[in-house]
mmCIF file of C-alpha atoms and ligand atoms in Angstrom:
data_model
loop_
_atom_site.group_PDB
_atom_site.id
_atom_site.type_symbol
_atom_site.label_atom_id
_atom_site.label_comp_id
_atom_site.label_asym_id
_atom_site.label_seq_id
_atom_site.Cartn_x
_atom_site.Cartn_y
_atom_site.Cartn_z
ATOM 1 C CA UNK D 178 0.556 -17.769 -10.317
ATOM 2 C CA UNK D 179 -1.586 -17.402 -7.421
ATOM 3 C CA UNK D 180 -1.150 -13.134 -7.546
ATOM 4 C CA UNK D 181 -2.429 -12.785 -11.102
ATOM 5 C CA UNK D 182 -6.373 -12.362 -11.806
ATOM 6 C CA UNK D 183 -8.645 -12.435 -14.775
ATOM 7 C CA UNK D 184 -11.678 -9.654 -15.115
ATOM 8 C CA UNK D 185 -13.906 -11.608 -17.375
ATOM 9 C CA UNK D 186 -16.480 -9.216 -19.071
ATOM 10 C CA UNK D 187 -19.310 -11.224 -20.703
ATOM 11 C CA UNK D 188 -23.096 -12.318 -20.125
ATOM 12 C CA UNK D 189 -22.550 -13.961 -16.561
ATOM 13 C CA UNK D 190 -20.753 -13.473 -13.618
ATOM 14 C CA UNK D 191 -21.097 -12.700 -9.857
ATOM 15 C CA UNK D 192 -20.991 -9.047 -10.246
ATOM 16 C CA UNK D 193 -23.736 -7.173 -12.029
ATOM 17 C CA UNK D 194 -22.530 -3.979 -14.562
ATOM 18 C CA UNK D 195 -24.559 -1.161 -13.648
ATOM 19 C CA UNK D 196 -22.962 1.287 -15.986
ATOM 20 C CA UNK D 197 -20.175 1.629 -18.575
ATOM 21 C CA UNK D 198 -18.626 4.569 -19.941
ATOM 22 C CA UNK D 199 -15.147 5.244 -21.986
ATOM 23 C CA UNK D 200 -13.756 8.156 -20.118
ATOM 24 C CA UNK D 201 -10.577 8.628 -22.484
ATOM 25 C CA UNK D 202 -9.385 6.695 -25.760
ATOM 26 C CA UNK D 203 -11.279 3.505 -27.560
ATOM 27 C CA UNK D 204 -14.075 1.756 -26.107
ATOM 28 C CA UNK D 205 -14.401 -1.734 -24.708
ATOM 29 C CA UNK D 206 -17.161 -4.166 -25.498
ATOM 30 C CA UNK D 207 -20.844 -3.649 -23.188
ATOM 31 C CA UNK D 208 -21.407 -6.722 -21.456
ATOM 32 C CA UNK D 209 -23.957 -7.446 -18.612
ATOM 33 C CA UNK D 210 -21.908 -8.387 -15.831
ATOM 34 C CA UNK D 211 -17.843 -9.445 -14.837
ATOM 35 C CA UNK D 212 -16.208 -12.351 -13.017
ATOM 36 C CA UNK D 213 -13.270 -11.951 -11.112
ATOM 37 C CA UNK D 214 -11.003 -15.638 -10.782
ATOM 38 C CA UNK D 215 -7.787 -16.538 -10.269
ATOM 39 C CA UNK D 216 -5.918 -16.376 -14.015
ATOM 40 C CA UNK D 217 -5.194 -20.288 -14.272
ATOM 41 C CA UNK D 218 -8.981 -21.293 -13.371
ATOM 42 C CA UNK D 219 -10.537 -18.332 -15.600
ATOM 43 C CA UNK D 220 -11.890 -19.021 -19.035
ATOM 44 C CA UNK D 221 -11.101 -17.060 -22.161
ATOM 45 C CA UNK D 222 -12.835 -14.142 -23.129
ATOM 46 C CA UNK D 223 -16.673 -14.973 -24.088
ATOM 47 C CA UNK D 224 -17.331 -14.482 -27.711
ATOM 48 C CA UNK D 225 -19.027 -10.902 -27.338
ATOM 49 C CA UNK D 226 -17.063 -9.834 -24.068
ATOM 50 C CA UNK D 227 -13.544 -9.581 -23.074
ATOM 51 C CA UNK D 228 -11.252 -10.899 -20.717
ATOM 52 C CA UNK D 229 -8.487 -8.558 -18.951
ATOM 53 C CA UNK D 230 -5.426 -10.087 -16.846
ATOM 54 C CA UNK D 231 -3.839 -8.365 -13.892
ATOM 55 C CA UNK D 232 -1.390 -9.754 -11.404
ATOM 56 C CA UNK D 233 -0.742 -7.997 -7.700
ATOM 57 C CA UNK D 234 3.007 -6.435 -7.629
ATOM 58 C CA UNK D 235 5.065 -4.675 -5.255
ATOM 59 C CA UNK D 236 4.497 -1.233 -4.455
ATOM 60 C CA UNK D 237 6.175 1.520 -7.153
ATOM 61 C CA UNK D 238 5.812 4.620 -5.097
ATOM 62 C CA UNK D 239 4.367 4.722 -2.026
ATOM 63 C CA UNK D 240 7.206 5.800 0.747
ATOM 64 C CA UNK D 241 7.494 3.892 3.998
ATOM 65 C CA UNK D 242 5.647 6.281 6.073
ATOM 66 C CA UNK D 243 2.386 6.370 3.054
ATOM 67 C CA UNK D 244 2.727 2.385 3.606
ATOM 68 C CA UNK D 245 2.341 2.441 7.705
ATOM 69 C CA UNK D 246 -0.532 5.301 6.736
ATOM 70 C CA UNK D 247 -2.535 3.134 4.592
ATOM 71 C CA UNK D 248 -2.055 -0.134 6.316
ATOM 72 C CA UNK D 249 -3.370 1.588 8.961
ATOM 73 C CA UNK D 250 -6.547 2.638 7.483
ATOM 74 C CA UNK D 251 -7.089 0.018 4.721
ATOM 75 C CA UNK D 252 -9.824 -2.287 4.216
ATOM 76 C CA UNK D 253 -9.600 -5.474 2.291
ATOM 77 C CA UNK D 254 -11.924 -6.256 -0.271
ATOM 78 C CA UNK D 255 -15.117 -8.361 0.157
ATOM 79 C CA UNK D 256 -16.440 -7.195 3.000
ATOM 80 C CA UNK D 257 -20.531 -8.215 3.213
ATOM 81 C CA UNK D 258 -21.370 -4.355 2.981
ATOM 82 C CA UNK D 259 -19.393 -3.354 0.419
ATOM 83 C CA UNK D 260 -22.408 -4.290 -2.572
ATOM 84 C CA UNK D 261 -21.460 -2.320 -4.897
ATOM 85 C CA UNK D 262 -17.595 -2.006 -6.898
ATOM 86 C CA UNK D 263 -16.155 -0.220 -9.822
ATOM 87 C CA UNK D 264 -13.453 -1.452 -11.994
ATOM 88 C CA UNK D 265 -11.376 1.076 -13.756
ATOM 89 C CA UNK D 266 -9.065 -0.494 -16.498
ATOM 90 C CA UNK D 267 -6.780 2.779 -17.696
ATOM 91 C CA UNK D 268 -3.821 2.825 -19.857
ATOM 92 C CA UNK D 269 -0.779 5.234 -19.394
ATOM 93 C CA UNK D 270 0.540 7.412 -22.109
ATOM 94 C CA UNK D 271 4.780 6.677 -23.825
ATOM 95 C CA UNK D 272 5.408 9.978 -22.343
ATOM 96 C CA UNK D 273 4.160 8.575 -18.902
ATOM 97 C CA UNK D 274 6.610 4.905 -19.375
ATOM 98 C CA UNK D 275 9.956 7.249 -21.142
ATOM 99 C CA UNK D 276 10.120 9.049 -17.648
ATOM 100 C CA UNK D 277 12.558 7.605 -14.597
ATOM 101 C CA UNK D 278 10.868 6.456 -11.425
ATOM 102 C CA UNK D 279 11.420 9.594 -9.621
ATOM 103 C CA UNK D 280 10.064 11.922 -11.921
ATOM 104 C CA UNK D 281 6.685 9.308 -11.898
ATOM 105 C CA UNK D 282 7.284 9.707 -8.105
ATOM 106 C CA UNK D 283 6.993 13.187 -8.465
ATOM 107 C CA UNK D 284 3.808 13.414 -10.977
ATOM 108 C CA UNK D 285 2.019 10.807 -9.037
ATOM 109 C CA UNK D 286 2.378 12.558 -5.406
ATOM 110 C CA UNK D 287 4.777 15.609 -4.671
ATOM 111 C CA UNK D 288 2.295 17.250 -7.521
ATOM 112 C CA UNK D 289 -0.822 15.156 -7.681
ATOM 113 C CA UNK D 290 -1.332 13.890 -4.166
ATOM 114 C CA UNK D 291 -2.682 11.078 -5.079
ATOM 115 C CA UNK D 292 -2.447 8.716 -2.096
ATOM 116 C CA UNK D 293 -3.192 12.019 -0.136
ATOM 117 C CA UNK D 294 -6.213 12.661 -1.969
ATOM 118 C CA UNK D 295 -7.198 8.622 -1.720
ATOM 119 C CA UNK D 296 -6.322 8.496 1.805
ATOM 120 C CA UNK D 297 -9.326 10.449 2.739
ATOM 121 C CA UNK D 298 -11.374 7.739 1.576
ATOM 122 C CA UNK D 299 -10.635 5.057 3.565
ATOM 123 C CA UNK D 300 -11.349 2.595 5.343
ATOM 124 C CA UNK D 301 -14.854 3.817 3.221
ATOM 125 C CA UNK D 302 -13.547 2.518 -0.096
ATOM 126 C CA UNK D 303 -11.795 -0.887 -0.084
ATOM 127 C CA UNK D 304 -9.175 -1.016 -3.241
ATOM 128 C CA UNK D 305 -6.998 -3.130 -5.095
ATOM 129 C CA UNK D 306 -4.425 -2.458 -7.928
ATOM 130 C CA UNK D 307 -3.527 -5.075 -10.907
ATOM 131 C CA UNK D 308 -1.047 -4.360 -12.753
ATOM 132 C CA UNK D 309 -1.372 -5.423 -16.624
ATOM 133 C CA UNK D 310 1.496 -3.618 -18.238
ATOM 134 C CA UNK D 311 3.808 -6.811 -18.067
ATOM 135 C CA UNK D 312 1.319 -9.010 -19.344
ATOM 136 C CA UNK D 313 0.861 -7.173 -22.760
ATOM 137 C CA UNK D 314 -2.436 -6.742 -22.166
ATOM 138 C CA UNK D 315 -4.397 -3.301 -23.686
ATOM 139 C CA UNK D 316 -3.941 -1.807 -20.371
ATOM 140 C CA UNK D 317 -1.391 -1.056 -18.110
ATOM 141 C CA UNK D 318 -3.754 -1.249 -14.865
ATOM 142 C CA UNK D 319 -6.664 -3.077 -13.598
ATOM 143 C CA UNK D 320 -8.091 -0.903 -10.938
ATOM 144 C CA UNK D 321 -11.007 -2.310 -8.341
ATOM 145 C CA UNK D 322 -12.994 -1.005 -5.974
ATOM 146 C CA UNK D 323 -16.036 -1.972 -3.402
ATOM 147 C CA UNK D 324 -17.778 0.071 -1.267
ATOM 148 C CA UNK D 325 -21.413 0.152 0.159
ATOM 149 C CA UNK D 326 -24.487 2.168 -1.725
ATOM 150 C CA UNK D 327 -23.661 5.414 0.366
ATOM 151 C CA UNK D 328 -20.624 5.672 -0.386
ATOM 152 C CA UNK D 329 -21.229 6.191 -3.974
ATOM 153 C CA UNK D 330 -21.131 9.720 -3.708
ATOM 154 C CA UNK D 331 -17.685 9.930 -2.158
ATOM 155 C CA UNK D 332 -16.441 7.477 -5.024
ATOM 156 C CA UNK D 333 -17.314 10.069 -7.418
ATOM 157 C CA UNK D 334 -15.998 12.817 -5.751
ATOM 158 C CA UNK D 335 -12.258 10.806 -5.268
ATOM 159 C CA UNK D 336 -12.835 10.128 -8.797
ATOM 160 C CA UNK D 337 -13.446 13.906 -9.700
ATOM 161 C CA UNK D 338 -10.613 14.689 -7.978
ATOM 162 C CA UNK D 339 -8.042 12.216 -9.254
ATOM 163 C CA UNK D 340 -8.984 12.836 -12.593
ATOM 164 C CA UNK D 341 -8.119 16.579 -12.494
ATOM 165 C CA UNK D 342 -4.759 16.099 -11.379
ATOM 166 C CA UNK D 343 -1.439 16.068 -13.620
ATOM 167 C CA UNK D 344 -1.108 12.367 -13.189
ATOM 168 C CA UNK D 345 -4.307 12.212 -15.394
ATOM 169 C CA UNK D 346 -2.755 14.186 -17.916
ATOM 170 C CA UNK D 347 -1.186 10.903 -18.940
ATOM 171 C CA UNK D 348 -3.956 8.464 -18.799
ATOM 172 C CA UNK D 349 -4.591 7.515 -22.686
ATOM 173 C CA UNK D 350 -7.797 4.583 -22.012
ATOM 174 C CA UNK D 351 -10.320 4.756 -19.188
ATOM 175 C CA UNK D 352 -12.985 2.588 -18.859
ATOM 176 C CA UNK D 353 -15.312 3.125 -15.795
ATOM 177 C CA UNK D 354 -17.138 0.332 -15.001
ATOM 178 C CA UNK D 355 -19.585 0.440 -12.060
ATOM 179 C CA UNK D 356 -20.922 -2.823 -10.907
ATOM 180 C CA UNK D 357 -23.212 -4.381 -8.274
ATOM 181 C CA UNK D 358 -23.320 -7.953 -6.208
ATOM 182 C CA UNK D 359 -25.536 -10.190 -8.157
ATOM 183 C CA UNK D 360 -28.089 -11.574 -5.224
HETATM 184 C C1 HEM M 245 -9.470 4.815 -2.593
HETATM 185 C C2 HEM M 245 -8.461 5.638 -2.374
HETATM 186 C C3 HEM M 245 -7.144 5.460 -3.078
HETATM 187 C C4 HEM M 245 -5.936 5.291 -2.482
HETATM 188 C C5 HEM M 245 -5.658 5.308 -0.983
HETATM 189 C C6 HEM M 245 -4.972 5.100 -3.540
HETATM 190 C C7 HEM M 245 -3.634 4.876 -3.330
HETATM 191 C C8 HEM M 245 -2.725 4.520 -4.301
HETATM 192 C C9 HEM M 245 -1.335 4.247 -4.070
HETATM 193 C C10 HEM M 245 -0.615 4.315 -2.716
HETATM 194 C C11 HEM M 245 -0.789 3.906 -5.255
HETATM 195 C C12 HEM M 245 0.667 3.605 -5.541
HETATM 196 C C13 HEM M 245 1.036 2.174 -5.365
HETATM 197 C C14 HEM M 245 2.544 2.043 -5.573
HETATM 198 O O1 HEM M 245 3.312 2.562 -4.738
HETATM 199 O O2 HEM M 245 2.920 1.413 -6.580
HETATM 200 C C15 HEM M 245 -1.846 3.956 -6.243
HETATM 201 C C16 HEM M 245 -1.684 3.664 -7.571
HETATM 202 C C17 HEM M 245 -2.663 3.800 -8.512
HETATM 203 N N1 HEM M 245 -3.964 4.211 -8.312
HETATM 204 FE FE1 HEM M 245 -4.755 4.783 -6.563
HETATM 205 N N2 HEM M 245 -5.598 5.164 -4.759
HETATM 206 C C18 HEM M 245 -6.932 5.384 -4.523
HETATM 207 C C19 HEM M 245 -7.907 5.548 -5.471
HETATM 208 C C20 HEM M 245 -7.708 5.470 -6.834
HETATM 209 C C21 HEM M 245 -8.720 5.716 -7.825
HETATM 210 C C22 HEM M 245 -10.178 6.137 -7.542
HETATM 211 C C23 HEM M 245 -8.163 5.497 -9.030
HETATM 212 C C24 HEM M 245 -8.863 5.646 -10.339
HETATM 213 C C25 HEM M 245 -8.962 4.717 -11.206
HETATM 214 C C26 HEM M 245 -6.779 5.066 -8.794
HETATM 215 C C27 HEM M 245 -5.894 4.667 -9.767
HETATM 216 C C28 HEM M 245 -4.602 4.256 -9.523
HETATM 217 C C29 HEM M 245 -3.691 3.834 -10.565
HETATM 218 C C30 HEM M 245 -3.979 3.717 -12.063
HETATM 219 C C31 HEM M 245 -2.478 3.546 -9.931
HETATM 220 C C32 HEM M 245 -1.189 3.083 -10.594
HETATM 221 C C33 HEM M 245 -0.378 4.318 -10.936
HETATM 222 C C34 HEM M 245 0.947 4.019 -11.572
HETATM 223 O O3 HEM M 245 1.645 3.078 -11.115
HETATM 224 O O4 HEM M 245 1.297 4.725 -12.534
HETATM 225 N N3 HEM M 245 -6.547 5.108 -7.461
HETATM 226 N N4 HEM M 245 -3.008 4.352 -5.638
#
């Protein structure tokens, strides 16, 4: 499957870990950098490091007129500026998977905002979403993230932001990983 990815954590790779911090529930391994590659051609998790699957899905939540917005603003990721990335593995509480869609809906925008809130960041921040959940992986989400060295600030801030909103409420595992291009 060309749409699923592997985040290999170990002691070599093309993007350099800068930091690592467990924001919410059990840590993961520190390793000095993570690979990104297509699931089939990755290898399996290094000895001391870790290996995380994610495949790109069709949208949950966003409406059709959030879709038009963001298209509209979004940049895709590797752009030669963007030197810098985070990757944000979280995992999402029972309470969070027993609700319907529309109550998610609800948490996720009508009270969190959250592509409101991200929307302010673009074109800025470039972003992808991998979805894990499916693959019985530890994490229900990959998130990913490039940008260029002054932008870092506004990263944080979206972050601060995000992270205070209901939606958070049922985020069980963060990891924030903050990572930079290897030259
Ligand atoms: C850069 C600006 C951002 C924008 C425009 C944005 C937008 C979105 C949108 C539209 C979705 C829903 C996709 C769908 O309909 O299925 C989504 C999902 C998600 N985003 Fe963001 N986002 C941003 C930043 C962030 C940040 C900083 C985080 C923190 C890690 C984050 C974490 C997530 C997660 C975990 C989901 C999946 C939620 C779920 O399905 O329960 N996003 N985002």
């Amino acid at each position: 499957m060309r749409n699923r990815f592997a985040f290999v954590g170990g002691s070599s790779g093309k993007w350099h870990v800068t930091s690592m911090q467990s924001v919410r529930g059990d840590e993961l391994a520190p390793v000095s950098h993570v690979d990104v590659a297509t699931a089939a051609n990755a290898p399996a998790a290094p000895s001391a490091g870790w290996r995380i699957d994610g495949q790109i899905s069709n949208l949950r939540y966003a409406t059709r007129m959030e879709l038009t917005a963001l298209r509209s603003r979004q940049e895709p990721l590797g752009r030669p500026q963007a030197l810098v990335a985070a990757m944000i593995p979280i995992r999402k509480t029972a309470g969070w998977w027993d609700l319907a869609q529309d109550e998610r809906r609800a948490i996720f925008e009508d009270t969190s905002r959250h592509t409101e809130i991200g929307m302010r960041y673009l074109p800025a921040i470039a972003r992808q979403l991998y979805h894990s959940r499916d693959l019985g992986e530890p994490f229900d989400f990959v998130t990913w993230f490039e940008y260029s060295r002054s932008d870092r600030q506004a990263f944080d801030e979206l972050l601060g932001l995000l992270r205070a909103t209901r939606e958070w409420e049922f985020v069980e595992r963060e990891i924030d990983i903050r990572l930079e291009l290897q030259s």
